[in-house]
Amino acid sequence: EVHLVESGGGVVQPGGSLRLSCAASGFSFISFPMTWVRQAPGKRREWVSTINMDGDFTYYAESVKGRFTISRDNAKNTVHLQMSSLKSEDTAVYYCALGDSAQYIDLMREYDSWGQGTQVTVSS
């Protein structure tokens, strides 16, 4: 089974930093782009970032571009999201997902593999 376990969230002040991690298992990790999405209370799920299979191409939502960095370690089956200059509007539960921005919704439905996510709270 596909398993994705997010970690690294917490409470941070505006302007602070956090590094999120996603541990993946149950599939050929290197064969898929990986994505981070987030969902704040009362809001739609928002795509945040995607990294390709080799880790040499990355993509970001305009709202986080320049502040977040996605990376992956294929030897460890992990993907990370380094977040800096955090803002209150970054407050959300962050999830990792299989596939790129166009694929992840269907892939995650197919594999029924949403994890618990990790809570990020940016507050003074």
PDB file of C-alpha atoms in Angstrom:
ATOM      1  CA  GLU A   1       0.000   0.000   0.000  1.00  0.00           C
ATOM      2  CA  VAL A   2       1.036   3.563  -0.626  1.00  0.00           C
ATOM      3  CA  HIS A   3       1.868   5.340   2.597  1.00  0.00           C
ATOM      4  CA  LEU A   4       2.792   8.975   3.005  1.00  0.00           C
ATOM      5  CA  VAL A   5       3.677  10.320   6.420  1.00  0.00           C
ATOM      6  CA  GLU A   6       4.160  14.035   6.913  1.00  0.00           C
ATOM      7  CA  SER A   7       6.082  15.594   9.764  1.00  0.00           C
ATOM      8  CA  GLY A   8       7.878  18.748  10.791  1.00  0.00           C
ATOM      9  CA  GLY A   9       4.998  21.121  11.314  1.00  0.00           C
ATOM     10  CA  GLY A  10       4.622  23.334  14.319  1.00  0.00           C
ATOM     11  CA  VAL A  11       3.955  26.826  15.552  1.00  0.00           C
ATOM     12  CA  VAL A  12       6.211  29.582  14.308  1.00  0.00           C
ATOM     13  CA  GLN A  13       6.200  33.366  14.358  1.00  0.00           C
ATOM     14  CA  PRO A  14       5.762  35.376  11.167  1.00  0.00           C
ATOM     15  CA  GLY A  15       9.062  35.519   9.348  1.00  0.00           C
ATOM     16  CA  GLY A  16      10.162  32.215  10.802  1.00  0.00           C
ATOM     17  CA  SER A  17      11.078  28.956   9.119  1.00  0.00           C
ATOM     18  CA  LEU A  18      10.038  25.328   9.176  1.00  0.00           C
ATOM     19  CA  ARG A  19      11.162  22.234   7.306  1.00  0.00           C
ATOM     20  CA  LEU A  20       8.504  19.686   6.489  1.00  0.00           C
ATOM     21  CA  SER A  21       9.252  16.087   5.639  1.00  0.00           C
ATOM     22  CA  CYS A  22       7.291  13.355   3.911  1.00  0.00           C
ATOM     23  CA  ALA A  23       8.294   9.728   4.267  1.00  0.00           C
ATOM     24  CA  ALA A  24       7.001   7.580   1.420  1.00  0.00           C
ATOM     25  CA  SER A  25       6.649   3.838   1.099  1.00  0.00           C
ATOM     26  CA  GLY A  26       4.719   1.203  -0.814  1.00  0.00           C
ATOM     27  CA  PHE A  27       5.510   2.364  -4.340  1.00  0.00           C
ATOM     28  CA  SER A  28       8.359   3.184  -6.690  1.00  0.00           C
ATOM     29  CA  PHE A  29       9.174   6.593  -5.293  1.00  0.00           C
ATOM     30  CA  ILE A  30      11.630   7.525  -8.028  1.00  0.00           C
ATOM     31  CA  SER A  31       8.938   6.946 -10.689  1.00  0.00           C
ATOM     32  CA  PHE A  32       6.705   9.796  -9.579  1.00  0.00           C
ATOM     33  CA  PRO A  33       6.844  13.537  -9.286  1.00  0.00           C
ATOM     34  CA  MET A  34       5.944  14.567  -5.774  1.00  0.00           C
ATOM     35  CA  THR A  35       3.777  17.412  -4.627  1.00  0.00           C
ATOM     36  CA  TRP A  36       2.969  19.404  -1.522  1.00  0.00           C
ATOM     37  CA  VAL A  37      -0.521  20.768  -1.008  1.00  0.00           C
ATOM     38  CA  ARG A  38      -2.103  22.569   1.897  1.00  0.00           C
ATOM     39  CA  GLN A  39      -5.542  23.211   3.275  1.00  0.00           C
ATOM     40  CA  ALA A  40      -6.552  25.920   5.698  1.00  0.00           C
ATOM     41  CA  PRO A  41      -9.797  25.785   7.676  1.00  0.00           C
ATOM     42  CA  GLY A  42     -12.748  26.775   5.537  1.00  0.00           C
ATOM     43  CA  LYS A  43     -10.674  26.983   2.372  1.00  0.00           C
ATOM     44  CA  ARG A  44     -10.092  24.808  -0.636  1.00  0.00           C
ATOM     45  CA  ARG A  45      -7.071  22.582  -0.891  1.00  0.00           C
ATOM     46  CA  GLU A  46      -4.263  24.541  -2.506  1.00  0.00           C
ATOM     47  CA  TRP A  47      -1.393  23.209  -4.576  1.00  0.00           C
ATOM     48  CA  VAL A  48       1.898  24.469  -3.186  1.00  0.00           C
ATOM     49  CA  SER A  49       4.832  22.858  -4.963  1.00  0.00           C
ATOM     50  CA  THR A  50       5.946  19.976  -7.176  1.00  0.00           C
ATOM     51  CA  ILE A  51       9.299  18.345  -7.798  1.00  0.00           C
ATOM     52  CA  ASN A  52      10.069  16.074 -10.714  1.00  0.00           C
ATOM     53  CA  MET A  53      11.380  12.536 -10.461  1.00  0.00           C
ATOM     54  CA  ASP A  54      15.062  13.412 -10.615  1.00  0.00           C
ATOM     55  CA  GLY A  55      14.694  16.432  -8.382  1.00  0.00           C
ATOM     56  CA  ASP A  56      16.203  18.826 -10.895  1.00  0.00           C
ATOM     57  CA  PHE A  57      12.988  20.713 -11.735  1.00  0.00           C
ATOM     58  CA  THR A  58      10.739  22.388  -9.234  1.00  0.00           C
ATOM     59  CA  TYR A  59       7.500  24.330  -9.431  1.00  0.00           C
ATOM     60  CA  TYR A  60       5.798  26.635  -6.967  1.00  0.00           C
ATOM     61  CA  ALA A  61       2.538  28.420  -6.424  1.00  0.00           C
ATOM     62  CA  GLU A  62       2.881  32.169  -6.805  1.00  0.00           C
ATOM     63  CA  SER A  63       1.922  32.616  -3.179  1.00  0.00           C
ATOM     64  CA  VAL A  64       5.026  30.767  -1.962  1.00  0.00           C
ATOM     65  CA  LYS A  65       7.539  31.359  -4.736  1.00  0.00           C
ATOM     66  CA  GLY A  66      10.815  32.668  -3.392  1.00  0.00           C
ATOM     67  CA  ARG A  67      10.024  31.566   0.144  1.00  0.00           C
ATOM     68  CA  PHE A  68       9.599  27.790  -0.102  1.00  0.00           C
ATOM     69  CA  THR A  69      11.976  25.191  -1.493  1.00  0.00           C
ATOM     70  CA  ILE A  70      10.967  21.640  -2.337  1.00  0.00           C
ATOM     71  CA  SER A  71      13.524  18.846  -2.454  1.00  0.00           C
ATOM     72  CA  ARG A  72      13.664  15.063  -2.503  1.00  0.00           C
ATOM     73  CA  ASP A  73      16.034  12.302  -1.536  1.00  0.00           C
ATOM     74  CA  ASN A  74      15.323   9.287  -3.709  1.00  0.00           C
ATOM     75  CA  ALA A  75      17.700   7.102  -1.725  1.00  0.00           C
ATOM     76  CA  LYS A  76      15.614   7.700   1.380  1.00  0.00           C
ATOM     77  CA  ASN A  77      12.185   7.976  -0.254  1.00  0.00           C
ATOM     78  CA  THR A  78      11.609  11.366   1.268  1.00  0.00           C
ATOM     79  CA  VAL A  79      10.453  14.748   0.053  1.00  0.00           C
ATOM     80  CA  HIS A  80      10.900  17.985   1.956  1.00  0.00           C
ATOM     81  CA  LEU A  81       9.528  21.472   1.973  1.00  0.00           C
ATOM     82  CA  GLN A  82      11.764  24.139   3.410  1.00  0.00           C
ATOM     83  CA  MET A  83       9.638  27.130   4.313  1.00  0.00           C
ATOM     84  CA  SER A  84      11.030  30.531   5.191  1.00  0.00           C
ATOM     85  CA  SER A  85       9.649  34.025   5.659  1.00  0.00           C
ATOM     86  CA  LEU A  86       6.448  32.432   6.822  1.00  0.00           C
ATOM     87  CA  LYS A  87       3.255  34.456   6.834  1.00  0.00           C
ATOM     88  CA  SER A  88       0.002  34.029   8.691  1.00  0.00           C
ATOM     89  CA  GLU A  89      -1.661  33.006   5.434  1.00  0.00           C
ATOM     90  CA  ASP A  90       0.663  29.997   5.283  1.00  0.00           C
ATOM     91  CA  THR A  91      -1.211  28.528   8.223  1.00  0.00           C
ATOM     92  CA  ALA A  92      -2.669  25.224   7.061  1.00  0.00           C
ATOM     93  CA  VAL A  93      -2.359  21.485   7.212  1.00  0.00           C
ATOM     94  CA  TYR A  94       0.294  20.426   4.728  1.00  0.00           C
ATOM     95  CA  TYR A  95       0.097  17.161   2.833  1.00  0.00           C
ATOM     96  CA  CYS A  96       2.399  15.414   0.410  1.00  0.00           C
ATOM     97  CA  ALA A  97       1.001  13.662  -2.639  1.00  0.00           C
ATOM     98  CA  LEU A  98       1.942  11.536  -5.629  1.00  0.00           C
ATOM     99  CA  GLY A  99       2.133  13.178  -9.008  1.00  0.00           C
ATOM    100  CA  ASP A 100       2.420  16.680 -10.358  1.00  0.00           C
ATOM    101  CA  SER A 101      -0.088  19.504 -10.071  1.00  0.00           C
ATOM    102  CA  ALA A 102      -2.327  18.041 -12.777  1.00  0.00           C
ATOM    103  CA  GLN A 103      -2.119  14.447 -11.598  1.00  0.00           C
ATOM    104  CA  TYR A 104      -2.118  14.403  -7.841  1.00  0.00           C
ATOM    105  CA  ILE A 105      -5.845  14.664  -7.206  1.00  0.00           C
ATOM    106  CA  ASP A 106      -6.647  11.622  -9.330  1.00  0.00           C
ATOM    107  CA  LEU A 107      -3.619   9.670  -8.172  1.00  0.00           C
ATOM    108  CA  MET A 108      -4.359  10.228  -4.530  1.00  0.00           C
ATOM    109  CA  ARG A 109      -7.966   9.226  -5.077  1.00  0.00           C
ATOM    110  CA  GLU A 110      -6.835   6.106  -6.912  1.00  0.00           C
ATOM    111  CA  TYR A 111      -4.425   5.046  -4.210  1.00  0.00           C
ATOM    112  CA  ASP A 112      -6.509   6.361  -1.316  1.00  0.00           C
ATOM    113  CA  SER A 113      -3.276   7.432   0.272  1.00  0.00           C
ATOM    114  CA  TRP A 114      -3.737  10.830   1.888  1.00  0.00           C
ATOM    115  CA  GLY A 115      -1.762  10.977   5.092  1.00  0.00           C
ATOM    116  CA  GLN A 116      -2.641  12.830   8.249  1.00  0.00           C
ATOM    117  CA  GLY A 117      -0.765  15.916   7.139  1.00  0.00           C
ATOM    118  CA  THR A 118       1.254  18.150   9.391  1.00  0.00           C
ATOM    119  CA  GLN A 119      -0.080  21.341  10.925  1.00  0.00           C
ATOM    120  CA  VAL A 120       1.732  24.588  10.299  1.00  0.00           C
ATOM    121  CA  THR A 121       0.616  27.539  12.371  1.00  0.00           C
ATOM    122  CA  VAL A 122       2.134  30.960  11.796  1.00  0.00           C
ATOM    123  CA  SER A 123       1.173  33.299  14.593  1.00  0.00           C
ATOM    124  CA  SER A 124       2.633  36.078  16.672  1.00  0.00           C
TER     125      SER A 124
END
